[in-house]
Amino acid sequence: IAVAAVSVLLAVATSAHADEGHGADQKGGAEHAPTGAGGNAGAQRLADGGVFMPKAVQRQIGIRTMPAEMRDLARSIELNGRVIADPNAGGRVPASQSGRIEPGPRGLPTLGQKVGKGEVLAYIKPVANAIELGNQRAQLAEITSQHALTGKRVTRLEALEGSVPQKEIDAARAEFASLAERKAAVGASLINREALAAPVSGVISASSVVTGQVVEAREVLFEIVDPQRLMVEALAYDALILADIAGASAALPRGASLPLAFVGGAQQLREQALPLVFRIKPPLPPLAVGQPLKVVAQTRRTLKGVALPLAALTRNGAGDTVVWVHASAEKFAARKVRFQALDGGRAAVIEGIAAGERVVTDGAAAIAQVR
């Protein structure tokens, strides 16, 4: 689609350029411009690998340049990372016992639903096999019988108050109260259900239950995250990095950069790597827990280079990384470069261009497509 769009722009600009007659733009590029059909000058690839592009086409494509400025830049390290939930703003809801799922007051929560801390999400009704259920019912029947007999004994002793020791009456009353509590506890175990409450406020990010599902103890049923409090975990393979990080950012699609603040790193290897944790600075763009990110950590060491946006870097036919330099009014030259990631949206070009050269920052991909 991009190639087709550029081709249309080139054709329109060439036609417009021909209608201008002998304007200033045509004169300025006459000595470099190849001759196309009908003698009209158009954007074309030159024999030396450069590109001739009339001013009209440059304006329509939106070519922008900036002078190359050599300066001291922070050395950076690229790390593989992923988005994680803030442990203080996210939580999991596991099953504390085996049982059958029943919906909460608002039904079972759905993905993306907002919930508040303490809100009941679902209930677990305990399930037991026939032997366990029979034992519980037998125990309940025995306790019920003892409770009834003890109640009658208390009634008789209270009728004889004054003729029997008071300690016997008090002991009977205590036994009667204890049996009542045991009866209630065993009876509740047969019919009661456990409420599963949200440990934090946020949105449901994962749910794996349906009504009537039987779950096992310790099985995670719901996960809750706060989308405005997320973090990034990256893996480093050099322990010296921990004391050398001065800043960090992550690269997002379309050249955007996500600023990060370094929180800390582990002191124990995990799969031969040290996990580093970064906090995402607000405002947060739409992100998903588990989303992979390329993290660029700036160190306190420096190097000499030219800071350019990532959009300025393109590839030539041989696969080399190049930038386009505005050699003259209507000519662009490709320069092979060596670069190092600077942050999520920029790169430090350390070899291939000279100070003062005007480098294309917007429209470099369109220039590279000219044939």
Coordinates of C-alpha atoms in Angstrom, one line a residue:
I1 CA 0.0 0.0 0.0
A2 CA 2.9 2.4 0.9
V3 CA 4.6 1.7 -2.5
A4 CA 1.4 2.3 -4.4
A5 CA 0.8 5.6 -2.5
V6 CA 4.3 6.8 -3.2
S7 CA 3.9 5.9 -6.9
V8 CA 0.7 7.9 -7.2
L9 CA 2.3 10.9 -5.5
L10 CA 5.3 10.7 -7.8
A11 CA 3.1 10.6 -10.9
V12 CA 1.0 13.5 -9.7
A13 CA 4.0 15.6 -8.8
T14 CA 5.7 14.8 -12.2
S15 CA 2.6 16.0 -14.0
A16 CA 2.4 19.1 -12.0
H17 CA 6.1 19.7 -12.5
A18 CA 5.8 19.5 -16.3
D19 CA 2.9 22.1 -16.2
E20 CA 5.1 24.6 -14.4
G21 CA 7.2 25.2 -17.5
H22 CA 10.6 26.6 -16.7
G23 CA 10.1 27.5 -13.1
A24 CA 12.8 27.8 -10.5
D25 CA 12.5 24.2 -9.3
Q26 CA 12.9 22.8 -12.8
K27 CA 16.0 25.0 -13.4
G28 CA 17.5 24.0 -10.1
G29 CA 17.4 20.2 -10.9
A30 CA 18.0 20.3 -14.6
E31 CA 21.6 19.4 -14.5
H32 CA 20.9 16.3 -12.3
A33 CA 17.5 15.2 -13.5
P34 CA 17.1 12.2 -15.7
T35 CA 14.8 12.6 -18.7
G36 CA 11.6 10.6 -18.7
A37 CA 9.0 10.1 -21.3
G38 CA 8.1 13.3 -23.1
G39 CA 11.2 15.1 -21.7
N40 CA 9.6 15.7 -18.3
A41 CA 11.8 15.4 -15.1
G42 CA 10.5 12.9 -12.5
A43 CA 11.7 11.3 -9.3
Q44 CA 14.1 8.5 -10.1
R45 CA 16.9 6.4 -8.7
L46 CA 20.3 7.6 -10.0
A47 CA 23.2 5.5 -11.2
D48 CA 25.3 6.2 -8.0
G49 CA 22.5 4.9 -5.8
G50 CA 21.1 8.4 -4.9
V51 CA 17.6 9.6 -5.6
F52 CA 16.5 12.6 -7.7
M53 CA 13.3 14.1 -6.3
P54 CA 11.6 17.3 -7.5
K55 CA 10.7 19.9 -4.8
A56 CA 7.0 19.4 -5.6
V57 CA 7.2 15.7 -4.7
Q58 CA 9.2 16.5 -1.6
R59 CA 6.5 18.8 -0.4
Q60 CA 3.7 16.2 -1.1
I61 CA 5.5 13.4 0.7
G62 CA 6.4 15.6 3.6
I63 CA 10.2 15.4 3.6
R64 CA 11.8 16.8 6.7
T65 CA 15.5 17.1 7.5
M66 CA 17.7 18.1 10.4
P67 CA 21.4 18.9 10.6
A68 CA 23.7 16.2 12.0
E69 CA 25.1 17.2 15.4
M70 CA 27.8 15.2 17.0
R71 CA 27.6 15.2 20.8
D72 CA 28.0 13.0 23.9
L73 CA 25.1 10.5 24.2
A74 CA 24.4 7.9 26.8
R75 CA 25.4 4.4 25.9
S76 CA 22.4 2.1 25.9
I77 CA 21.6 -1.5 26.3
E78 CA 18.7 -3.3 24.7
L79 CA 16.8 -5.8 26.9
N80 CA 13.9 -8.1 26.2
G81 CA 11.0 -7.3 28.5
R82 CA 7.3 -7.8 29.1
V83 CA 4.5 -6.0 30.8
I84 CA 3.6 -7.2 34.3
A85 CA 1.0 -6.2 36.9
D86 CA 2.0 -4.0 39.8
P87 CA 2.0 -6.4 42.8
N88 CA 0.5 -3.6 44.9
A89 CA -2.4 -3.0 42.5
G90 CA -3.2 -6.4 41.2
G91 CA -4.2 -9.7 42.6
R92 CA -5.4 -13.3 42.1
V93 CA -8.5 -15.0 43.4
P94 CA -7.7 -18.7 44.0
A95 CA -10.0 -21.5 45.3
S96 CA -9.2 -22.3 48.9
Q97 CA -11.0 -25.6 48.7
S98 CA -12.5 -28.0 46.2
G99 CA -16.1 -27.1 45.2
R100 CA -18.7 -26.1 42.7
I101 CA -18.8 -22.6 41.3
E102 CA -21.9 -20.5 41.8
P103 CA -22.4 -16.9 40.5
G104 CA -22.0 -13.9 42.7
P105 CA -24.6 -11.2 43.3
R106 CA -23.9 -9.6 39.9
G107 CA -23.2 -13.0 38.2
L108 CA -19.8 -14.2 37.2
P109 CA -17.5 -11.3 36.3
T110 CA -16.5 -11.0 32.6
L111 CA -13.2 -9.9 31.1
G112 CA -12.6 -6.2 31.4
Q113 CA -15.3 -5.7 34.0
K114 CA -14.5 -3.2 36.8
V115 CA -14.6 -4.6 40.3
G116 CA -14.1 -3.0 43.7
K117 CA -12.0 -4.3 46.6
G118 CA -14.1 -6.7 48.7
E119 CA -16.8 -7.3 46.0
V120 CA -18.0 -10.9 45.9
L121 CA -17.2 -12.3 42.5
A122 CA -18.5 -15.9 43.0
Y123 CA -19.2 -18.6 45.5
I124 CA -17.7 -22.0 46.0
K125 CA -20.1 -24.7 47.3
P126 CA -18.0 -27.5 48.8
V127 CA -18.3 -30.9 47.3
A128 CA -17.6 -34.2 49.0
N129 CA -17.7 -37.9 48.1
A130 CA -20.4 -40.2 49.4
I131 CA -18.3 -41.5 52.3
E132 CA -17.3 -38.0 53.5
L133 CA -20.9 -36.8 53.2
G134 CA -22.2 -39.8 55.1
N135 CA -19.6 -39.3 57.9
Q136 CA -20.6 -35.6 58.2
R137 CA -24.3 -36.4 58.4
A138 CA -23.6 -39.1 61.0
Q139 CA -21.6 -36.7 63.1
L140 CA -24.3 -34.1 62.8
A141 CA -26.9 -36.6 64.0
E142 CA -24.8 -37.7 67.0
I143 CA -24.1 -34.1 68.0
T144 CA -27.8 -33.2 67.6
S145 CA -28.8 -36.1 69.9
Q146 CA -26.2 -35.1 72.5
H147 CA -27.3 -31.5 72.4
A148 CA -30.9 -32.5 73.0
L149 CA -30.0 -34.8 76.0
T150 CA -27.8 -32.1 77.5
G151 CA -30.6 -29.6 77.2
K152 CA -32.9 -31.8 79.1
R153 CA -30.2 -32.3 81.8
V154 CA -29.7 -28.6 82.2
T155 CA -33.5 -28.2 82.6
R156 CA -33.6 -30.8 85.4
L157 CA -30.6 -29.3 87.2
E158 CA -32.0 -25.8 87.1
A159 CA -35.2 -27.2 88.6
L160 CA -33.1 -28.6 91.5
E161 CA -31.1 -25.4 92.0
G162 CA -30.1 -25.0 95.6
S163 CA -30.1 -28.7 96.3
V164 CA -27.3 -29.6 93.8
P165 CA -23.9 -28.0 93.6
Q166 CA -23.9 -24.9 91.4
K167 CA -20.8 -26.2 89.6
E168 CA -22.8 -29.1 88.2
I169 CA -25.3 -26.6 86.8
D170 CA -22.6 -24.4 85.3
A171 CA -20.8 -27.4 83.7
A172 CA -24.1 -28.6 82.1
R173 CA -24.8 -25.2 80.7
A174 CA -21.2 -24.9 79.2
E175 CA -21.5 -28.4 77.6
F176 CA -25.0 -27.4 76.2
A177 CA -23.5 -24.2 74.6
S178 CA -20.5 -26.1 73.2
L179 CA -22.7 -28.8 71.6
A180 CA -24.8 -26.0 70.1
E181 CA -21.8 -24.4 68.4
R182 CA -20.5 -27.8 67.2
K183 CA -24.0 -28.6 65.7
A184 CA -24.0 -25.2 63.9
A185 CA -20.5 -25.7 62.5
V186 CA -21.1 -29.2 61.2
G187 CA -24.5 -28.3 59.8
A188 CA -23.0 -25.3 58.0
S189 CA -20.3 -27.4 56.4
L190 CA -23.1 -29.4 54.6
I191 CA -25.0 -26.4 53.2
N192 CA -22.8 -23.3 53.4
R193 CA -20.7 -21.8 50.5
E194 CA -17.6 -19.7 50.5
A195 CA -17.6 -16.2 49.1
L196 CA -14.7 -15.3 46.7
A197 CA -14.0 -11.6 47.1
A198 CA -11.8 -9.3 45.0
P199 CA -8.6 -8.5 46.9
V200 CA -8.0 -5.2 45.1
S201 CA -9.9 -2.8 42.9
G202 CA -9.3 -3.0 39.1
V203 CA -10.5 -4.9 36.1
I204 CA -10.8 -8.6 35.4
S205 CA -7.9 -9.5 33.2
A206 CA -8.3 -13.3 33.3
S207 CA -11.2 -15.6 34.1
S208 CA -11.4 -19.4 33.8
V209 CA -14.7 -20.4 35.4
V210 CA -18.3 -21.0 34.4
T211 CA -21.4 -21.7 36.5
G212 CA -21.4 -25.2 37.8
Q213 CA -17.7 -25.8 37.2
V214 CA -16.0 -28.0 39.8
V215 CA -12.6 -26.5 40.8
E216 CA -9.7 -27.8 42.9
A217 CA -8.1 -26.1 45.9
R218 CA -5.4 -23.5 45.0
E219 CA -6.7 -23.2 41.4
V220 CA -6.5 -19.5 40.2
L221 CA -10.0 -18.5 39.2
F222 CA -9.7 -14.7 38.5
E223 CA -6.9 -12.2 38.0
I224 CA -7.4 -8.5 38.6
V225 CA -5.1 -5.7 37.4
D226 CA -5.2 -1.9 37.5
P227 CA -4.5 -0.8 33.9
Q228 CA -3.1 2.5 35.2
R229 CA -0.5 0.9 37.4
L230 CA 1.6 -1.5 35.3
M231 CA 5.3 -2.4 35.3
V232 CA 7.8 -3.8 32.9
E233 CA 10.2 -6.7 33.7
A234 CA 13.3 -7.1 31.6
L235 CA 16.1 -9.7 31.6
A236 CA 19.8 -8.7 31.9
Y237 CA 22.8 -11.0 31.6
D238 CA 25.3 -8.8 33.3
A239 CA 25.1 -8.0 37.0
L240 CA 27.1 -4.8 36.5
I241 CA 24.1 -3.3 34.8
L242 CA 22.3 -3.0 38.1
A243 CA 24.6 -0.1 39.3
D244 CA 24.9 1.5 35.9
I245 CA 21.3 2.3 34.8
A246 CA 20.6 6.0 34.5
G247 CA 17.2 5.8 32.7
A248 CA 15.1 3.6 30.5
S249 CA 12.4 3.6 27.9
A250 CA 10.5 1.0 25.8
A251 CA 9.8 1.1 22.1
L252 CA 6.2 1.0 21.1
P253 CA 4.7 0.5 17.6
R254 CA 4.9 3.4 15.1
G255 CA 8.0 4.8 16.7
A256 CA 6.4 5.8 20.0
S257 CA 8.5 5.7 23.2
L258 CA 7.3 4.6 26.6
P259 CA 9.2 6.3 29.5
L260 CA 10.2 4.0 32.3
A261 CA 11.6 4.5 35.8
F262 CA 14.1 1.9 37.2
V263 CA 12.8 0.3 40.4
G264 CA 15.4 -2.4 41.1
G265 CA 16.8 -5.8 40.1
A266 CA 17.0 -9.3 41.5
Q267 CA 20.2 -10.6 43.2
Q268 CA 19.5 -14.1 42.1
L269 CA 19.6 -15.6 38.6
R270 CA 16.4 -16.8 37.0
E271 CA 17.1 -19.0 33.9
Q272 CA 20.6 -17.6 33.7
A273 CA 19.3 -14.0 33.7
L274 CA 18.7 -11.2 36.3
P275 CA 15.1 -9.8 36.2
L276 CA 15.0 -6.0 36.3
V277 CA 11.8 -4.1 37.2
F278 CA 10.8 -0.7 35.7
R279 CA 7.7 1.3 36.6
I280 CA 5.8 2.8 33.6
K281 CA 5.5 6.6 34.0
P282 CA 1.9 7.9 33.5
P283 CA -0.1 8.5 31.4
L284 CA -0.1 4.9 30.3
P285 CA -1.1 3.9 26.8
P286 CA -3.2 0.8 26.2
L287 CA -1.1 -2.2 27.3
A288 CA -1.7 -5.8 28.1
V289 CA -0.1 -7.9 30.9
G290 CA 2.4 -10.2 29.2
Q291 CA 2.9 -8.0 26.2
P292 CA 6.5 -8.2 25.0
L293 CA 8.5 -4.9 24.8
K294 CA 12.0 -3.9 23.7
V295 CA 13.5 -2.0 26.7
V296 CA 16.4 0.4 26.1
A297 CA 18.3 1.1 29.3
Q298 CA 20.6 4.2 29.3
T299 CA 23.8 3.8 31.2
R300 CA 26.0 6.4 32.8
R301 CA 28.7 5.8 30.2
T302 CA 28.7 8.0 27.0
L303 CA 29.7 7.8 23.3
K304 CA 30.0 10.3 20.5
G305 CA 27.2 10.2 18.0
V306 CA 24.2 11.8 16.2
A307 CA 20.8 11.3 17.8
L308 CA 18.2 10.5 15.1
P309 CA 14.6 9.3 15.2
L310 CA 14.2 5.6 14.4
A311 CA 12.2 6.6 11.3
A312 CA 15.4 8.0 9.8
L313 CA 16.9 4.5 9.5
T314 CA 16.0 2.4 6.5
R315 CA 17.4 -0.7 4.7
N316 CA 19.0 -0.8 1.2
G317 CA 18.8 -3.7 -1.2
A318 CA 21.7 -5.4 0.4
G319 CA 20.2 -5.3 3.9
D320 CA 22.5 -2.6 5.2
T321 CA 21.1 0.1 7.5
V322 CA 21.3 3.5 5.8
V323 CA 20.2 7.1 6.3
W324 CA 19.4 9.6 3.6
V325 CA 21.3 12.8 3.3
H326 CA 20.0 15.9 1.5
A327 CA 23.0 16.3 -0.9
S328 CA 21.5 19.1 -2.9
A329 CA 18.1 20.8 -3.5
E330 CA 16.6 17.8 -5.4
K331 CA 19.1 15.0 -4.7
F332 CA 19.4 12.6 -1.8
A333 CA 22.3 10.3 -1.1
A334 CA 22.3 7.1 1.0
R335 CA 24.9 6.7 3.7
K336 CA 25.6 3.3 5.3
V337 CA 25.7 3.8 9.1
R338 CA 26.4 2.1 12.3
F339 CA 24.1 2.8 15.2
Q340 CA 23.1 1.9 18.7
A341 CA 19.7 2.2 20.3
L342 CA 19.4 5.4 22.3
D343 CA 15.9 5.1 23.7
G344 CA 12.6 3.8 22.7
G345 CA 12.2 6.3 19.8
R346 CA 15.8 7.3 18.9
A347 CA 19.1 5.8 17.8
A348 CA 22.6 7.1 18.1
V349 CA 24.4 7.0 14.8
I350 CA 28.1 6.5 15.6
E351 CA 29.6 6.1 12.1
G352 CA 28.6 7.0 8.5
I353 CA 27.6 10.7 8.6
A354 CA 29.5 13.9 9.2
A355 CA 28.6 16.8 11.4
G356 CA 26.5 19.4 9.6
E357 CA 25.0 17.1 6.9
R358 CA 21.2 17.4 6.6
V359 CA 19.7 14.0 7.4
V360 CA 16.1 13.1 6.4
T361 CA 14.0 12.4 9.5
D362 CA 10.5 12.2 7.9
G363 CA 9.9 10.5 4.6
A364 CA 13.1 8.4 4.5
A365 CA 11.0 5.2 3.8
A366 CA 9.4 6.9 0.8
I367 CA 12.7 8.0 -0.6
A368 CA 14.0 4.4 -0.2
Q369 CA 11.1 3.1 -2.3
V370 CA 11.9 5.2 -5.4
R371 CA 13.2 3.0 -8.2

